[in-house]
């Protein structure tokens, strides 16, 4: 199985801050990497696919980068509604696997 | 807008079978473009993909659970189901259903596909006597 490791596991930030979350794959996965946002008690929301492509309707302050084994999710200017947990998922091969999540608080 | 809703017992006894259903509304489950998946998250741990079912009944399972899991689909009811047998406390988790987009044959972005969207809100299942 491909192991996905996120860092940090949590971070403290303020409205307006630039936030960066890292996801590392245990093997090369090209650009087969997706990002999600989850708020307490709610279903996860799909943000980014193929490492860099923004899902329709997702604010442009979200962006993704990376390829191979190292990936980054960036929020350019944190908004109040962005305080949540973010996790990555590799779509390179089954079984699909996820990072353990990064809580932005 | 497509919505998914999990239902089933919130408590299961050890060694018994966990059974959950995912009801899909706002769209048809009878689609060639998607798989229908189950994912779980034990308390304090990361997400684990359980398996998938296609409208045709074709399935894929996580090898770690393959011997105990079964996922079926009922297109007439627009729902799909999960059965996990011989459960233990380690199976205590929030269980979520989700739709998984298959890669489009003529996609512009090569790595596009196999993302989960939307998800249900999840249901907590506790394995305890």
PDB file of C-alpha atoms in Angstrom:
ATOM      1  CA  UNK A   1       0.000   0.000   0.000  1.00  0.00           C
ATOM      2  CA  UNK A   2       1.095   3.579  -0.614  1.00  0.00           C
ATOM      3  CA  UNK A   3       1.512   5.417   2.681  1.00  0.00           C
ATOM      4  CA  UNK A   4       0.527   9.081   2.797  1.00  0.00           C
ATOM      5  CA  UNK A   5       2.103  11.272   5.466  1.00  0.00           C
ATOM      6  CA  UNK A   6       0.880  14.762   6.192  1.00  0.00           C
ATOM      7  CA  UNK A   7       2.613  17.502   8.130  1.00  0.00           C
ATOM      8  CA  UNK A   8       2.006  19.160  10.387  1.00  0.00           C
ATOM      9  CA  UNK A   9      -0.774  17.252  12.141  1.00  0.00           C
ATOM     10  CA  UNK A  10      -2.128  20.579  13.357  1.00  0.00           C
ATOM     11  CA  UNK A  11      -1.289  24.225  13.019  1.00  0.00           C
ATOM     12  CA  UNK A  12      -2.416  27.458  14.542  1.00  0.00           C
ATOM     13  CA  UNK A  13      -3.161  30.348  12.204  1.00  0.00           C
ATOM     14  CA  UNK A  14      -5.046  33.608  12.011  1.00  0.00           C
ATOM     15  CA  UNK A  15      -7.412  35.074   9.467  1.00  0.00           C
ATOM     16  CA  UNK A  16      -5.387  36.460   6.590  1.00  0.00           C
ATOM     17  CA  UNK A  17      -2.431  34.114   7.107  1.00  0.00           C
ATOM     18  CA  UNK A  18      -0.887  32.073   4.332  1.00  0.00           C
ATOM     19  CA  UNK A  19      -1.169  28.404   5.275  1.00  0.00           C
ATOM     20  CA  UNK A  20       0.812  25.531   3.795  1.00  0.00           C
ATOM     21  CA  UNK A  21       0.150  21.827   4.372  1.00  0.00           C
ATOM     22  CA  UNK A  22       2.429  19.089   3.110  1.00  0.00           C
ATOM     23  CA  UNK A  23       1.602  15.572   1.990  1.00  0.00           C
ATOM     24  CA  UNK A  24       4.276  12.998   1.198  1.00  0.00           C
ATOM     25  CA  UNK A  25       3.758   9.660  -0.558  1.00  0.00           C
ATOM     26  CA  UNK A  26       5.825   6.584   0.252  1.00  0.00           C
ATOM     27  CA  UNK A  27       6.408   6.034  -3.454  1.00  0.00           C
ATOM     28  CA  UNK A  28       6.142   7.970  -6.680  1.00  0.00           C
ATOM     29  CA  UNK A  29       2.518   8.768  -7.555  1.00  0.00           C
ATOM     30  CA  UNK A  30       3.045  11.270 -10.387  1.00  0.00           C
ATOM     31  CA  UNK A  31       0.230  13.817  -9.933  1.00  0.00           C
ATOM     32  CA  UNK A  32      -2.400  11.376  -8.661  1.00  0.00           C
ATOM     33  CA  UNK A  33      -3.173  13.342  -5.514  1.00  0.00           C
ATOM     34  CA  UNK A  34      -6.431  14.822  -4.242  1.00  0.00           C
ATOM     35  CA  UNK A  35      -7.210  17.175  -1.338  1.00  0.00           C
ATOM     36  CA  UNK A  36     -10.281  17.439   0.880  1.00  0.00           C
ATOM     37  CA  UNK A  37     -11.577  19.688   3.643  1.00  0.00           C
ATOM     38  CA  UNK A  38     -13.636  18.445   6.555  1.00  0.00           C
ATOM     39  CA  UNK A  39     -15.418  20.402   9.256  1.00  0.00           C
ATOM     40  CA  UNK A  40     -16.666  18.797  12.482  1.00  0.00           C
ATOM     41  CA  UNK A  41     -19.901  16.879  11.987  1.00  0.00           C
ATOM     42  CA  UNK A  42     -19.932  17.511   8.257  1.00  0.00           C
ATOM     43  CA  UNK A  43     -19.093  15.439   5.204  1.00  0.00           C
ATOM     44  CA  UNK A  44     -15.677  16.050   3.628  1.00  0.00           C
ATOM     45  CA  UNK A  45     -15.596  18.540   0.759  1.00  0.00           C
ATOM     46  CA  UNK A  46     -13.517  17.854  -2.347  1.00  0.00           C
ATOM     47  CA  UNK A  47     -11.067  20.664  -3.113  1.00  0.00           C
ATOM     48  CA  UNK A  48      -8.309  19.743  -5.551  1.00  0.00           C
ATOM     49  CA  UNK A  49      -7.642  16.893  -7.969  1.00  0.00           C
ATOM     50  CA  UNK A  50      -4.563  15.805  -9.878  1.00  0.00           C
ATOM     51  CA  UNK A  51      -2.400  17.724  -7.402  1.00  0.00           C
ATOM     52  CA  UNK A  52      -3.023  21.162  -8.897  1.00  0.00           C
ATOM     53  CA  UNK A  53      -6.519  21.373 -10.420  1.00  0.00           C
ATOM     54  CA  UNK A  54      -9.153  23.237  -8.449  1.00  0.00           C
ATOM     55  CA  UNK A  55     -12.548  21.589  -8.253  1.00  0.00           C
ATOM     56  CA  UNK A  56     -15.364  23.749  -9.616  1.00  0.00           C
ATOM     57  CA  UNK A  57     -16.724  26.149  -7.006  1.00  0.00           C
ATOM     58  CA  UNK A  58     -13.675  26.024  -4.740  1.00  0.00           C
ATOM     59  CA  UNK A  59     -12.313  29.510  -3.901  1.00  0.00           C
ATOM     60  CA  UNK A  60      -9.156  30.519  -5.725  1.00  0.00           C
ATOM     61  CA  UNK A  61      -7.316  31.122  -2.446  1.00  0.00           C
ATOM     62  CA  UNK A  62      -6.834  27.344  -2.394  1.00  0.00           C
ATOM     63  CA  UNK A  63      -4.060  25.933  -4.534  1.00  0.00           C
ATOM     64  CA  UNK A  64      -2.118  22.713  -4.846  1.00  0.00           C
ATOM     65  CA  UNK A  65       1.347  21.922  -6.073  1.00  0.00           C
ATOM     66  CA  UNK A  66       3.785  19.057  -6.334  1.00  0.00           C
ATOM     67  CA  UNK A  67       4.431  15.874  -8.232  1.00  0.00           C
ATOM     68  CA  UNK A  68       6.126  12.568  -7.574  1.00  0.00           C
ATOM     69  CA  UNK A  69       6.200  12.140  -3.810  1.00  0.00           C
ATOM     70  CA  UNK A  70       5.872  15.630  -2.332  1.00  0.00           C
ATOM     71  CA  UNK A  71       2.748  17.746  -2.483  1.00  0.00           C
ATOM     72  CA  UNK A  72       1.487  20.966  -0.944  1.00  0.00           C
ATOM     73  CA  UNK A  73      -1.899  22.523  -0.273  1.00  0.00           C
ATOM     74  CA  UNK A  74      -1.766  26.285   0.170  1.00  0.00           C
ATOM     75  CA  UNK A  75      -4.416  28.674   1.405  1.00  0.00           C
ATOM     76  CA  UNK A  76      -3.216  32.106   0.331  1.00  0.00           C
ATOM     77  CA  UNK A  77      -5.264  34.141   2.816  1.00  0.00           C
ATOM     78  CA  UNK A  78      -7.027  32.143   5.490  1.00  0.00           C
ATOM     79  CA  UNK A  79     -10.712  32.948   5.911  1.00  0.00           C
ATOM     80  CA  UNK A  80     -12.895  32.196   8.953  1.00  0.00           C
ATOM     81  CA  UNK A  81     -14.665  29.387   7.090  1.00  0.00           C
ATOM     82  CA  UNK A  82     -11.339  27.681   6.333  1.00  0.00           C
ATOM     83  CA  UNK A  83     -10.720  26.506   9.892  1.00  0.00           C
ATOM     84  CA  UNK A  84     -11.088  22.773   9.360  1.00  0.00           C
ATOM     85  CA  UNK A  85      -9.166  19.545   8.882  1.00  0.00           C
ATOM     86  CA  UNK A  86      -7.514  18.919   5.519  1.00  0.00           C
ATOM     87  CA  UNK A  87      -6.438  15.553   4.174  1.00  0.00           C
ATOM     88  CA  UNK A  88      -4.833  14.220   1.042  1.00  0.00           C
ATOM     89  CA  UNK A  89      -5.651  11.035  -0.886  1.00  0.00           C
ATOM     90  CA  UNK A  90      -3.589   9.209  -3.493  1.00  0.00           C
ATOM     91  CA  UNK A  91      -5.464   8.079  -6.596  1.00  0.00           C
ATOM     92  CA  UNK A  92      -2.489   6.310  -8.182  1.00  0.00           C
ATOM     93  CA  UNK A  93      -3.346   2.759  -7.224  1.00  0.00           C
ATOM     94  CA  UNK A  94      -5.692   0.712  -5.086  1.00  0.00           C
ATOM     95  CA  UNK A  95      -6.093   0.461  -2.192  1.00  0.00           C
ATOM     96  CA  UNK A  96      -6.736   4.195  -2.151  1.00  0.00           C
ATOM     97  CA  UNK A  97      -5.036   5.706   0.883  1.00  0.00           C
ATOM     98  CA  UNK A  98      -5.292   8.957   2.803  1.00  0.00           C
ATOM     99  CA  UNK A  99      -3.107  11.207   4.868  1.00  0.00           C
ATOM    100  CA  UNK A 100      -3.946  11.352   8.551  1.00  0.00           C
ATOM    101  CA  UNK A 101      -5.155  14.949   8.305  1.00  0.00           C
ATOM    102  CA  UNK A 102      -3.998  18.424   9.269  1.00  0.00           C
ATOM    103  CA  UNK A 103      -6.163  20.457  11.581  1.00  0.00           C
ATOM    104  CA  UNK A 104      -6.066  24.208  10.986  1.00  0.00           C
ATOM    105  CA  UNK A 105      -7.086  26.012  14.160  1.00  0.00           C
TER     106      UNK A 105
ATOM    107  CA  UNK B   1     -27.481  18.066  -5.878  1.00  0.00           C
ATOM    108  CA  UNK B   2     -26.453  14.507  -5.142  1.00  0.00           C
ATOM    109  CA  UNK B   3     -26.650  13.508  -1.486  1.00  0.00           C
ATOM    110  CA  UNK B   4     -25.619  10.343   0.299  1.00  0.00           C
ATOM    111  CA  UNK B   5     -26.944   9.191   3.653  1.00  0.00           C
ATOM    112  CA  UNK B   6     -25.689   6.277   5.723  1.00  0.00           C
ATOM    113  CA  UNK B   7     -28.035   4.247   7.897  1.00  0.00           C
ATOM    114  CA  UNK B   8     -27.752   1.242  10.154  1.00  0.00           C
ATOM    115  CA  UNK B   9     -27.196   0.139  13.743  1.00  0.00           C
ATOM    116  CA  UNK B  10     -24.924   2.287  15.842  1.00  0.00           C
ATOM    117  CA  UNK B  11     -23.781  -0.653  17.936  1.00  0.00           C
ATOM    118  CA  UNK B  12     -22.750  -4.163  16.959  1.00  0.00           C
ATOM    119  CA  UNK B  13     -21.600  -6.986  19.205  1.00  0.00           C
ATOM    120  CA  UNK B  14     -18.174  -8.563  18.750  1.00  0.00           C
ATOM    121  CA  UNK B  15     -18.104 -11.465  16.258  1.00  0.00           C
ATOM    122  CA  UNK B  16     -21.349 -10.293  14.648  1.00  0.00           C
ATOM    123  CA  UNK B  17     -21.925  -8.639  11.278  1.00  0.00           C
ATOM    124  CA  UNK B  18     -21.927  -4.896  10.733  1.00  0.00           C
ATOM    125  CA  UNK B  19     -24.510  -3.868   8.129  1.00  0.00           C
ATOM    126  CA  UNK B  20     -24.897  -0.379   6.709  1.00  0.00           C
ATOM    127  CA  UNK B  21     -26.835   1.098   3.810  1.00  0.00           C
ATOM    128  CA  UNK B  22     -26.082   4.223   1.811  1.00  0.00           C
ATOM    129  CA  UNK B  23     -29.110   5.896   0.253  1.00  0.00           C
ATOM    130  CA  UNK B  24     -28.458   8.138  -2.721  1.00  0.00           C
ATOM    131  CA  UNK B  25     -30.781  11.025  -3.578  1.00  0.00           C
ATOM    132  CA  UNK B  26     -30.681  13.760  -6.186  1.00  0.00           C
ATOM    133  CA  UNK B  27     -29.231  11.501  -8.860  1.00  0.00           C
ATOM    134  CA  UNK B  28     -29.083   7.946 -10.134  1.00  0.00           C
ATOM    135  CA  UNK B  29     -26.756   5.303  -8.808  1.00  0.00           C
ATOM    136  CA  UNK B  30     -27.088   3.560 -12.170  1.00  0.00           C
ATOM    137  CA  UNK B  31     -24.163   5.318 -13.844  1.00  0.00           C
ATOM    138  CA  UNK B  32     -21.159   4.126 -15.840  1.00  0.00           C
ATOM    139  CA  UNK B  33     -19.068   7.102 -14.665  1.00  0.00           C
ATOM    140  CA  UNK B  34     -18.864   6.315 -10.968  1.00  0.00           C
ATOM    141  CA  UNK B  35     -18.077   3.731  -8.376  1.00  0.00           C
ATOM    142  CA  UNK B  36     -19.786   3.794  -4.981  1.00  0.00           C
ATOM    143  CA  UNK B  37     -17.447   3.445  -2.042  1.00  0.00           C
ATOM    144  CA  UNK B  38     -17.230   2.891   1.687  1.00  0.00           C
ATOM    145  CA  UNK B  39     -14.575   4.574   3.816  1.00  0.00           C
ATOM    146  CA  UNK B  40     -14.097   4.464   7.574  1.00  0.00           C
ATOM    147  CA  UNK B  41     -12.239   6.401  10.241  1.00  0.00           C
ATOM    148  CA  UNK B  42     -11.555   4.860  13.650  1.00  0.00           C
ATOM    149  CA  UNK B  43     -11.534   7.334  16.554  1.00  0.00           C
ATOM    150  CA  UNK B  44      -8.286   9.295  16.559  1.00  0.00           C
ATOM    151  CA  UNK B  45      -6.995   7.583  13.428  1.00  0.00           C
ATOM    152  CA  UNK B  46      -6.828   8.240   9.712  1.00  0.00           C
ATOM    153  CA  UNK B  47      -9.217   7.335   6.934  1.00  0.00           C
ATOM    154  CA  UNK B  48      -9.265   3.801   5.562  1.00  0.00           C
ATOM    155  CA  UNK B  49     -10.798   2.881   2.210  1.00  0.00           C
ATOM    156  CA  UNK B  50     -12.975  -0.239   2.572  1.00  0.00           C
ATOM    157  CA  UNK B  51     -14.145  -0.967  -0.950  1.00  0.00           C
ATOM    158  CA  UNK B  52     -16.230  -0.091  -3.992  1.00  0.00           C
ATOM    159  CA  UNK B  53     -19.163  -1.301  -6.045  1.00  0.00           C
ATOM    160  CA  UNK B  54     -20.089  -0.471  -9.641  1.00  0.00           C
ATOM    161  CA  UNK B  55     -23.626  -0.215 -11.011  1.00  0.00           C
ATOM    162  CA  UNK B  56     -23.059  -3.627 -12.613  1.00  0.00           C
ATOM    163  CA  UNK B  57     -22.234  -5.187  -9.262  1.00  0.00           C
ATOM    164  CA  UNK B  58     -18.488  -5.343  -9.873  1.00  0.00           C
ATOM    165  CA  UNK B  59     -16.537  -4.801  -6.651  1.00  0.00           C
ATOM    166  CA  UNK B  60     -13.083  -3.925  -5.357  1.00  0.00           C
ATOM    167  CA  UNK B  61     -12.041  -4.384  -1.745  1.00  0.00           C
ATOM    168  CA  UNK B  62      -9.131  -3.305   0.410  1.00  0.00           C
ATOM    169  CA  UNK B  63      -6.958  -6.420   0.780  1.00  0.00           C
ATOM    170  CA  UNK B  64      -6.770  -5.773   4.521  1.00  0.00           C
ATOM    171  CA  UNK B  65     -10.531  -6.358   4.815  1.00  0.00           C
ATOM    172  CA  UNK B  66     -11.292  -8.519   1.789  1.00  0.00           C
ATOM    173  CA  UNK B  67     -11.924 -11.712   3.740  1.00  0.00           C
ATOM    174  CA  UNK B  68     -14.632 -10.065   5.862  1.00  0.00           C
ATOM    175  CA  UNK B  69     -16.315  -7.484   3.640  1.00  0.00           C
ATOM    176  CA  UNK B  70     -19.086  -7.498   1.083  1.00  0.00           C
ATOM    177  CA  UNK B  71     -20.485  -4.497  -0.794  1.00  0.00           C
ATOM    178  CA  UNK B  72     -23.637  -4.798  -2.863  1.00  0.00           C
ATOM    179  CA  UNK B  73     -25.761  -2.436  -4.924  1.00  0.00           C
ATOM    180  CA  UNK B  74     -29.505  -2.161  -5.487  1.00  0.00           C
ATOM    181  CA  UNK B  75     -30.075   0.154  -8.418  1.00  0.00           C
ATOM    182  CA  UNK B  76     -33.864  -0.172  -8.114  1.00  0.00           C
ATOM    183  CA  UNK B  77     -33.670   1.366  -4.637  1.00  0.00           C
ATOM    184  CA  UNK B  78     -30.820   3.762  -5.485  1.00  0.00           C
ATOM    185  CA  UNK B  79     -28.748   2.442  -2.619  1.00  0.00           C
ATOM    186  CA  UNK B  80     -25.710   0.334  -1.853  1.00  0.00           C
ATOM    187  CA  UNK B  81     -24.750  -1.605   1.226  1.00  0.00           C
ATOM    188  CA  UNK B  82     -21.809  -2.720   3.313  1.00  0.00           C
ATOM    189  CA  UNK B  83     -21.490  -5.904   5.331  1.00  0.00           C
ATOM    190  CA  UNK B  84     -18.475  -6.523   7.540  1.00  0.00           C
ATOM    191  CA  UNK B  85     -18.487  -9.796   9.417  1.00  0.00           C
ATOM    192  CA  UNK B  86     -16.677 -11.078  12.484  1.00  0.00           C
ATOM    193  CA  UNK B  87     -16.256  -7.580  13.866  1.00  0.00           C
ATOM    194  CA  UNK B  88     -14.012  -6.679  16.778  1.00  0.00           C
ATOM    195  CA  UNK B  89     -13.420  -3.496  18.754  1.00  0.00           C
ATOM    196  CA  UNK B  90     -10.899  -2.506  16.072  1.00  0.00           C
ATOM    197  CA  UNK B  91     -13.815  -2.061  13.670  1.00  0.00           C
ATOM    198  CA  UNK B  92     -15.267   0.748  15.766  1.00  0.00           C
ATOM    199  CA  UNK B  93     -15.251   3.748  13.456  1.00  0.00           C
ATOM    200  CA  UNK B  94     -17.216   6.392  11.627  1.00  0.00           C
ATOM    201  CA  UNK B  95     -18.328   4.744   8.391  1.00  0.00           C
ATOM    202  CA  UNK B  96     -18.921   6.970   5.380  1.00  0.00           C
ATOM    203  CA  UNK B  97     -20.186   6.313   1.902  1.00  0.00           C
ATOM    204  CA  UNK B  98     -18.985   8.295  -1.093  1.00  0.00           C
ATOM    205  CA  UNK B  99     -19.186   8.465  -4.845  1.00  0.00           C
ATOM    206  CA  UNK B 100     -15.904   7.920  -6.704  1.00  0.00           C
ATOM    207  CA  UNK B 101     -15.384   9.453 -10.128  1.00  0.00           C
ATOM    208  CA  UNK B 102     -13.840   7.147 -12.675  1.00  0.00           C
ATOM    209  CA  UNK B 103     -11.154   8.630 -14.947  1.00  0.00           C
ATOM    210  CA  UNK B 104     -12.783   9.899 -18.129  1.00  0.00           C
ATOM    211  CA  UNK B 105     -11.411   8.141 -21.244  1.00  0.00           C
ATOM    212  CA  UNK B 106     -10.563  11.393 -23.057  1.00  0.00           C
ATOM    213  CA  UNK B 107      -9.619  13.522 -20.077  1.00  0.00           C
ATOM    214  CA  UNK B 108      -7.411  16.571 -20.502  1.00  0.00           C
ATOM    215  CA  UNK B 109      -5.728  16.126 -17.141  1.00  0.00           C
ATOM    216  CA  UNK B 110      -4.141  12.684 -17.167  1.00  0.00           C
ATOM    217  CA  UNK B 111      -4.169  12.236 -13.388  1.00  0.00           C
ATOM    218  CA  UNK B 112      -7.815  13.274 -13.030  1.00  0.00           C
ATOM    219  CA  UNK B 113     -10.111  10.674 -11.560  1.00  0.00           C
ATOM    220  CA  UNK B 114     -10.679   8.408  -8.596  1.00  0.00           C
ATOM    221  CA  UNK B 115     -11.619  11.210  -6.249  1.00  0.00           C
ATOM    222  CA  UNK B 116     -14.444  10.960  -3.723  1.00  0.00           C
ATOM    223  CA  UNK B 117     -17.249  13.461  -4.130  1.00  0.00           C
ATOM    224  CA  UNK B 118     -19.710  13.792  -2.557  1.00  0.00           C
ATOM    225  CA  UNK B 119     -19.514  12.021   0.781  1.00  0.00           C
ATOM    226  CA  UNK B 120     -22.157  11.181   3.323  1.00  0.00           C
ATOM    227  CA  UNK B 121     -21.774  12.685   6.778  1.00  0.00           C
ATOM    228  CA  UNK B 122     -20.829   9.318   8.223  1.00  0.00           C
ATOM    229  CA  UNK B 123     -22.280   7.161  10.947  1.00  0.00           C
ATOM    230  CA  UNK B 124     -20.507   5.992  14.085  1.00  0.00           C
ATOM    231  CA  UNK B 125     -20.568   2.252  14.650  1.00  0.00           C
ATOM    232  CA  UNK B 126     -19.364   0.982  18.010  1.00  0.00           C
ATOM    233  CA  UNK B 127     -18.412  -2.648  18.417  1.00  0.00           C
ATOM    234  CA  UNK B 128     -19.174  -3.566  21.981  1.00  0.00           C
ATOM    235  CA  UNK B 129     -21.028  -6.211  23.927  1.00  0.00           C
TER     236      UNK B 129
END
